[in-house]
Each structure stands twice: as structure tokens, then as C-alpha cells.
Amino acid sequence: DMSFDELRGVIATADSAKLSADKLSMLVNYLPTDEEAALIQDFQGDKTKLGKAELFFVAMLQLPRFSAKARGFFVRTEFDTR
């Protein structure tokens, strides 16, 4: 498995060799909502106390327009497999 930072890099570069269409499809289903993103970005506490889902959000939100990039990557991957 890759770390959240590695996954963020794969999304940033749209590297389909490192992420299958199936896994990308699952990832798109777990993207943070706008409300979740705002909560995580406003969080001032100890990040080591966050759960795995929240840590995923923290890592992904470091990439500008992460949700749009992930969805675009998914659409491109789906198009390429057909």
C-alpha cells in the first residue's frame, strides 16, 4: 500500500500506472465533502490524534483542487480503458 503522501503525488501527476481504475473509483467515493474539508482545514489540535480518514483528508487537501483533479483523473482512466 502507498502512503497518503504518495497517493497525493499519484493524483497530482495522474499516474495511471500506479493506481488502477477500480481503486481510483473507490477513492473518488471517499473524497471529503466541502464541509469536511472546511472542518479539517480549520482544525488547530494535535493532528496525531486524528483518525485515518481525517489524516487522509489532511494529506489530500494539501493538493490544490484535489477533488477536481481526482475526478478528472478518474474520468480519463475510465475513458482510456474503453
GROMACS .gro file of N, CA and C in nm:
model
  246
    1ASP      N    1   0.083  -0.119   0.000
    1ASP     CA    2   0.000   0.000   0.000
    1ASP      C    3   0.087   0.125   0.000
    2MET      N    4   0.034   0.229  -0.060
    2MET     CA    5   0.110   0.353  -0.062
    2MET      C    6   0.061   0.446   0.049
    3SER      N    7   0.150   0.535   0.090
    3SER     CA    8   0.114   0.632   0.193
    3SER      C    9   0.020   0.736   0.135
    4PHE      N   10  -0.041   0.813   0.223
    4PHE     CA   11  -0.129   0.920   0.176
    4PHE      C   12  -0.051   1.023   0.094
    5ASP      N   13   0.072   1.051   0.134
    5ASP     CA   14   0.155   1.146   0.059
    5ASP      C   15   0.186   1.092  -0.081
    6GLU      N   16   0.216   0.963  -0.090
    6GLU     CA   17   0.241   0.902  -0.221
    6GLU      C   18   0.115   0.906  -0.307
    7LEU      N   19   0.002   0.878  -0.246
    7LEU     CA   20  -0.125   0.880  -0.318
    7LEU      C   21  -0.154   1.021  -0.370
    8ARG      N   22  -0.127   1.121  -0.288
    8ARG     CA   23  -0.145   1.260  -0.332
    8ARG      C   24  -0.058   1.288  -0.454
    9GLY      N   25   0.063   1.239  -0.455
    9GLY     CA   26   0.152   1.257  -0.569
    9GLY      C   27   0.101   1.188  -0.694
   10VAL      N   28   0.045   1.069  -0.679
   10VAL     CA   29  -0.012   0.996  -0.793
   10VAL      C   30  -0.128   1.075  -0.852
   11ILE      N   31  -0.213   1.133  -0.765
   11ILE     CA   32  -0.324   1.214  -0.813
   11ILE      C   33  -0.272   1.339  -0.883
   12ALA      N   34  -0.172   1.403  -0.825
   12ALA     CA   35  -0.117   1.526  -0.882
   12ALA      C   36  -0.061   1.504  -1.022
   13THR      N   37  -0.001   1.386  -1.044
   13THR     CA   38   0.060   1.358  -1.173
   13THR      C   39  -0.028   1.274  -1.264
   14ALA      N   40  -0.145   1.232  -1.212
   14ALA     CA   41  -0.238   1.147  -1.287
   14ALA      C   42  -0.166   1.025  -1.344
   15ASP      N   43  -0.092   0.959  -1.258
   15ASP     CA   44  -0.011   0.843  -1.298
   15ASP      C   45  -0.095   0.715  -1.291
   16SER      N   46  -0.156   0.679  -1.403
   16SER     CA   47  -0.244   0.562  -1.407
   16SER      C   48  -0.169   0.430  -1.392
   17ALA      N   49  -0.038   0.432  -1.407
   17ALA     CA   50   0.039   0.310  -1.387
   17ALA      C   51   0.047   0.273  -1.239
   18LYS      N   52   0.023   0.370  -1.151
   18LYS     CA   53   0.036   0.345  -1.008
   18LYS      C   54  -0.098   0.332  -0.936
   19LEU      N   55  -0.209   0.355  -1.008
   19LEU     CA   56  -0.340   0.348  -0.944
   19LEU      C   57  -0.440   0.294  -1.044
   20SER      N   58  -0.497   0.179  -1.012
   20SER     CA   59  -0.592   0.116  -1.104
   20SER      C   60  -0.723   0.196  -1.108
   21ALA      N   61  -0.799   0.175  -1.214
   21ALA     CA   62  -0.929   0.241  -1.229
   21ALA      C   63  -1.022   0.202  -1.115
   22ASP      N   64  -1.016   0.077  -1.070
   22ASP     CA   65  -1.101   0.032  -0.960
   22ASP      C   66  -1.068   0.105  -0.830
   23LYS      N   67  -0.940   0.117  -0.800
   23LYS     CA   68  -0.901   0.186  -0.677
   23LYS      C   69  -0.931   0.336  -0.688
   24LEU      N   70  -0.914   0.391  -0.804
   24LEU     CA   71  -0.945   0.532  -0.825
   24LEU      C   72  -1.095   0.556  -0.808
   25SER      N   73  -1.175   0.462  -0.855
   25SER     CA   74  -1.320   0.472  -0.838
   25SER      C   75  -1.357   0.474  -0.689
   26MET      N   76  -1.295   0.388  -0.612
   26MET     CA   77  -1.320   0.386  -0.467
   26MET      C   78  -1.275   0.517  -0.403
   27LEU      N   79  -1.160   0.567  -0.444
   27LEU     CA   80  -1.107   0.691  -0.390
   27LEU      C   81  -1.204   0.807  -0.414
   28VAL      N   82  -1.257   0.816  -0.533
   28VAL     CA   83  -1.350   0.925  -0.567
   28VAL      C   84  -1.473   0.921  -0.477
   29ASN      N   85  -1.515   0.801  -0.438
   29ASN     CA   86  -1.630   0.788  -0.349
   29ASN      C   87  -1.601   0.838  -0.207
   30TYR      N   88  -1.474   0.848  -0.170
   30TYR     CA   89  -1.436   0.888  -0.035
   30TYR      C   90  -1.377   1.028  -0.027
   31LEU      N   91  -1.393   1.106  -0.131
   31LEU     CA   92  -1.341   1.243  -0.128
   31LEU      C   93  -1.414   1.322  -0.020
   32PRO      N   94  -1.344   1.412   0.047
   32PRO     CA   95  -1.410   1.490   0.152
   32PRO      C   96  -1.514   1.585   0.092
   33THR      N   97  -1.624   1.600   0.165
   33THR     CA   98  -1.724   1.699   0.126
   33THR      C   99  -1.667   1.838   0.155
   34ASP      N  100  -1.732   1.941   0.106
   34ASP     CA  101  -1.686   2.077   0.136
   34ASP      C  102  -1.687   2.103   0.286
   35GLU      N  103  -1.789   2.051   0.353
   35GLU     CA  104  -1.799   2.070   0.498
   35GLU      C  105  -1.685   1.998   0.571
   36GLU      N  106  -1.655   1.875   0.531
   36GLU     CA  107  -1.545   1.801   0.592
   36GLU      C  108  -1.412   1.870   0.566
   37ALA      N  109  -1.394   1.919   0.445
   37ALA     CA  110  -1.270   1.989   0.410
   37ALA      C  111  -1.253   2.113   0.498
   38ALA      N  112  -1.360   2.188   0.516
   38ALA     CA  113  -1.353   2.308   0.599
   38ALA      C  114  -1.319   2.274   0.744
   39LEU      N  115  -1.381   2.167   0.796
   39LEU     CA  116  -1.352   2.126   0.933
   39LEU      C  117  -1.206   2.087   0.951
   40ILE      N  118  -1.154   2.012   0.855
   40ILE     CA  119  -1.014   1.968   0.864
   40ILE      C  120  -0.919   2.086   0.850
   41GLN      N  121  -0.948   2.175   0.757
   41GLN     CA  122  -0.860   2.291   0.737
   41GLN      C  123  -0.860   2.384   0.856
   42ASP      N  124  -0.971   2.390   0.928
   42ASP     CA  125  -0.981   2.477   1.046
   42ASP      C  126  -0.930   2.411   1.173
   43PHE      N  127  -0.901   2.282   1.169
   43PHE     CA  128  -0.858   2.208   1.287
   43PHE      C  129  -0.724   2.261   1.338
   44GLN      N  130  -0.719   2.295   1.466
   44GLN     CA  131  -0.598   2.350   1.526
   44GLN      C  132  -0.535   2.257   1.629
   45GLY      N  133  -0.596   2.141   1.649
   45GLY     CA  134  -0.548   2.049   1.753
   45GLY      C  135  -0.431   1.963   1.707
   46ASP      N  136  -0.403   1.862   1.785
   46ASP     CA  137  -0.294   1.768   1.762
   46ASP      C  138  -0.334   1.672   1.650
   47LYS      N  139  -0.270   1.685   1.535
   47LYS     CA  140  -0.306   1.602   1.420
   47LYS      C  141  -0.273   1.454   1.441
   48THR      N  142  -0.185   1.423   1.536
   48THR     CA  143  -0.155   1.283   1.563
   48THR      C  144  -0.272   1.212   1.630
   49LYS      N  145  -0.368   1.288   1.679
   49LYS     CA  146  -0.487   1.230   1.744
   49LYS      C  147  -0.600   1.205   1.644
   50LEU      N  148  -0.581   1.245   1.519
   50LEU     CA  149  -0.684   1.226   1.418
   50LEU      C  150  -0.691   1.080   1.373
   51GLY      N  151  -0.808   1.040   1.328
   51GLY     CA  152  -0.826   0.906   1.274
   51GLY      C  153  -0.770   0.896   1.133
   52LYS      N  154  -0.770   0.775   1.081
   52LYS     CA  155  -0.713   0.750   0.949
   52LYS      C  156  -0.785   0.829   0.839
   53ALA      N  157  -0.918   0.836   0.846
   53ALA     CA  158  -0.994   0.911   0.745
   53ALA      C  159  -0.956   1.059   0.747
   54GLU      N  160  -0.946   1.115   0.867
   54GLU     CA  161  -0.911   1.256   0.879
   54GLU      C  162  -0.769   1.283   0.830
   55LEU      N  163  -0.678   1.191   0.859
   55LEU     CA  164  -0.540   1.205   0.811
   55LEU      C  165  -0.534   1.198   0.658
   56PHE      N  166  -0.620   1.114   0.600
   56PHE     CA  167  -0.632   1.107   0.455
   56PHE      C  168  -0.675   1.244   0.401
   57PHE      N  169  -0.777   1.303   0.463
   57PHE     CA  170  -0.824   1.434   0.421
   57PHE      C  171  -0.715   1.539   0.433
   58VAL      N  172  -0.641   1.538   0.544
   58VAL     CA  173  -0.533   1.635   0.566
   58VAL      C  174  -0.431   1.625   0.452
   59ALA      N  175  -0.391   1.503   0.419
   59ALA     CA  176  -0.291   1.484   0.313
   59ALA      C  177  -0.345   1.528   0.177
   60MET      N  178  -0.467   1.490   0.145
   60MET     CA  179  -0.522   1.522   0.014
   60MET      C  180  -0.550   1.671  -0.003
   61LEU      N  181  -0.589   1.736   0.104
   61LEU     CA  182  -0.622   1.879   0.095
   61LEU      C  183  -0.499   1.967   0.078
   62GLN      N  184  -0.380   1.908   0.087
   62GLN     CA  185  -0.257   1.982   0.060
   62GLN      C  186  -0.238   2.003  -0.090
   63LEU      N  187  -0.313   1.929  -0.170
   63LEU     CA  188  -0.307   1.942  -0.315
   63LEU      C  189  -0.420   2.034  -0.359
   64PRO      N  190  -0.388   2.150  -0.416
   64PRO     CA  191  -0.495   2.240  -0.459
   64PRO      C  192  -0.592   2.171  -0.555
   65ARG      N  193  -0.721   2.194  -0.535
   65ARG     CA  194  -0.827   2.138  -0.618
   65ARG      C  195  -0.819   1.985  -0.625
   66PHE      N  196  -0.788   1.924  -0.511
   66PHE     CA  197  -0.770   1.779  -0.508
   66PHE      C  198  -0.891   1.704  -0.564
   67SER      N  199  -1.010   1.740  -0.519
   67SER     CA  200  -1.130   1.667  -0.563
   67SER      C  201  -1.148   1.675  -0.713
   68ALA      N  202  -1.131   1.793  -0.770
   68ALA     CA  203  -1.146   1.809  -0.915
   68ALA      C  204  -1.040   1.728  -0.989
   69LYS      N  205  -0.918   1.728  -0.939
   69LYS     CA  206  -0.810   1.653  -1.003
   69LYS      C  207  -0.837   1.502  -0.995
   70ALA      N  208  -0.883   1.456  -0.880
   70ALA     CA  209  -0.911   1.313  -0.864
   70ALA      C  210  -1.025   1.271  -0.957
   71ARG      N  211  -1.129   1.351  -0.963
   71ARG     CA  212  -1.242   1.318  -1.052
   71ARG      C  213  -1.199   1.320  -1.199
   72GLY      N  214  -1.120   1.419  -1.237
   72GLY     CA  215  -1.070   1.427  -1.375
   72GLY      C  216  -0.982   1.307  -1.409
   73PHE      N  217  -0.897   1.269  -1.318
   73PHE     CA  218  -0.810   1.153  -1.334
   73PHE      C  219  -0.896   1.028  -1.353
   74PHE      N  220  -1.002   1.015  -1.271
   74PHE     CA  221  -1.091   0.901  -1.281
   74PHE      C  222  -1.160   0.897  -1.418
   75VAL      N  223  -1.212   1.009  -1.463
   75VAL     CA  224  -1.279   1.014  -1.593
   75VAL      C  225  -1.183   0.976  -1.705
   76ARG      N  226  -1.062   1.030  -1.698
   76ARG     CA  227  -0.962   0.997  -1.800
   76ARG      C  228  -0.928   0.848  -1.798
   77THR      N  229  -0.913   0.792  -1.680
   77THR     CA  230  -0.881   0.649  -1.667
   77THR      C  231  -0.994   0.563  -1.721
   78GLU      N  232  -1.118   0.601  -1.689
   78GLU     CA  233  -1.234   0.528  -1.740
   78GLU      C  234  -1.239   0.537  -1.893
   79PHE      N  235  -1.213   0.653  -1.948
   79PHE     CA  236  -1.215   0.673  -2.093
   79PHE      C  237  -1.105   0.590  -2.159
   80ASP      N  238  -0.987   0.587  -2.099
   80ASP     CA  239  -0.875   0.513  -2.156
   80ASP      C  240  -0.897   0.362  -2.156
   81THR      N  241  -0.977   0.312  -2.062
   81THR     CA  242  -0.999   0.167  -2.054
   81THR      C  243  -1.109   0.119  -2.148
   82ARG      N  244  -1.179   0.211  -2.213
   82ARG     CA  245  -1.289   0.172  -2.304
   82ARG      C  246  -1.248   0.174  -2.445
   0.00000   0.00000   0.00000
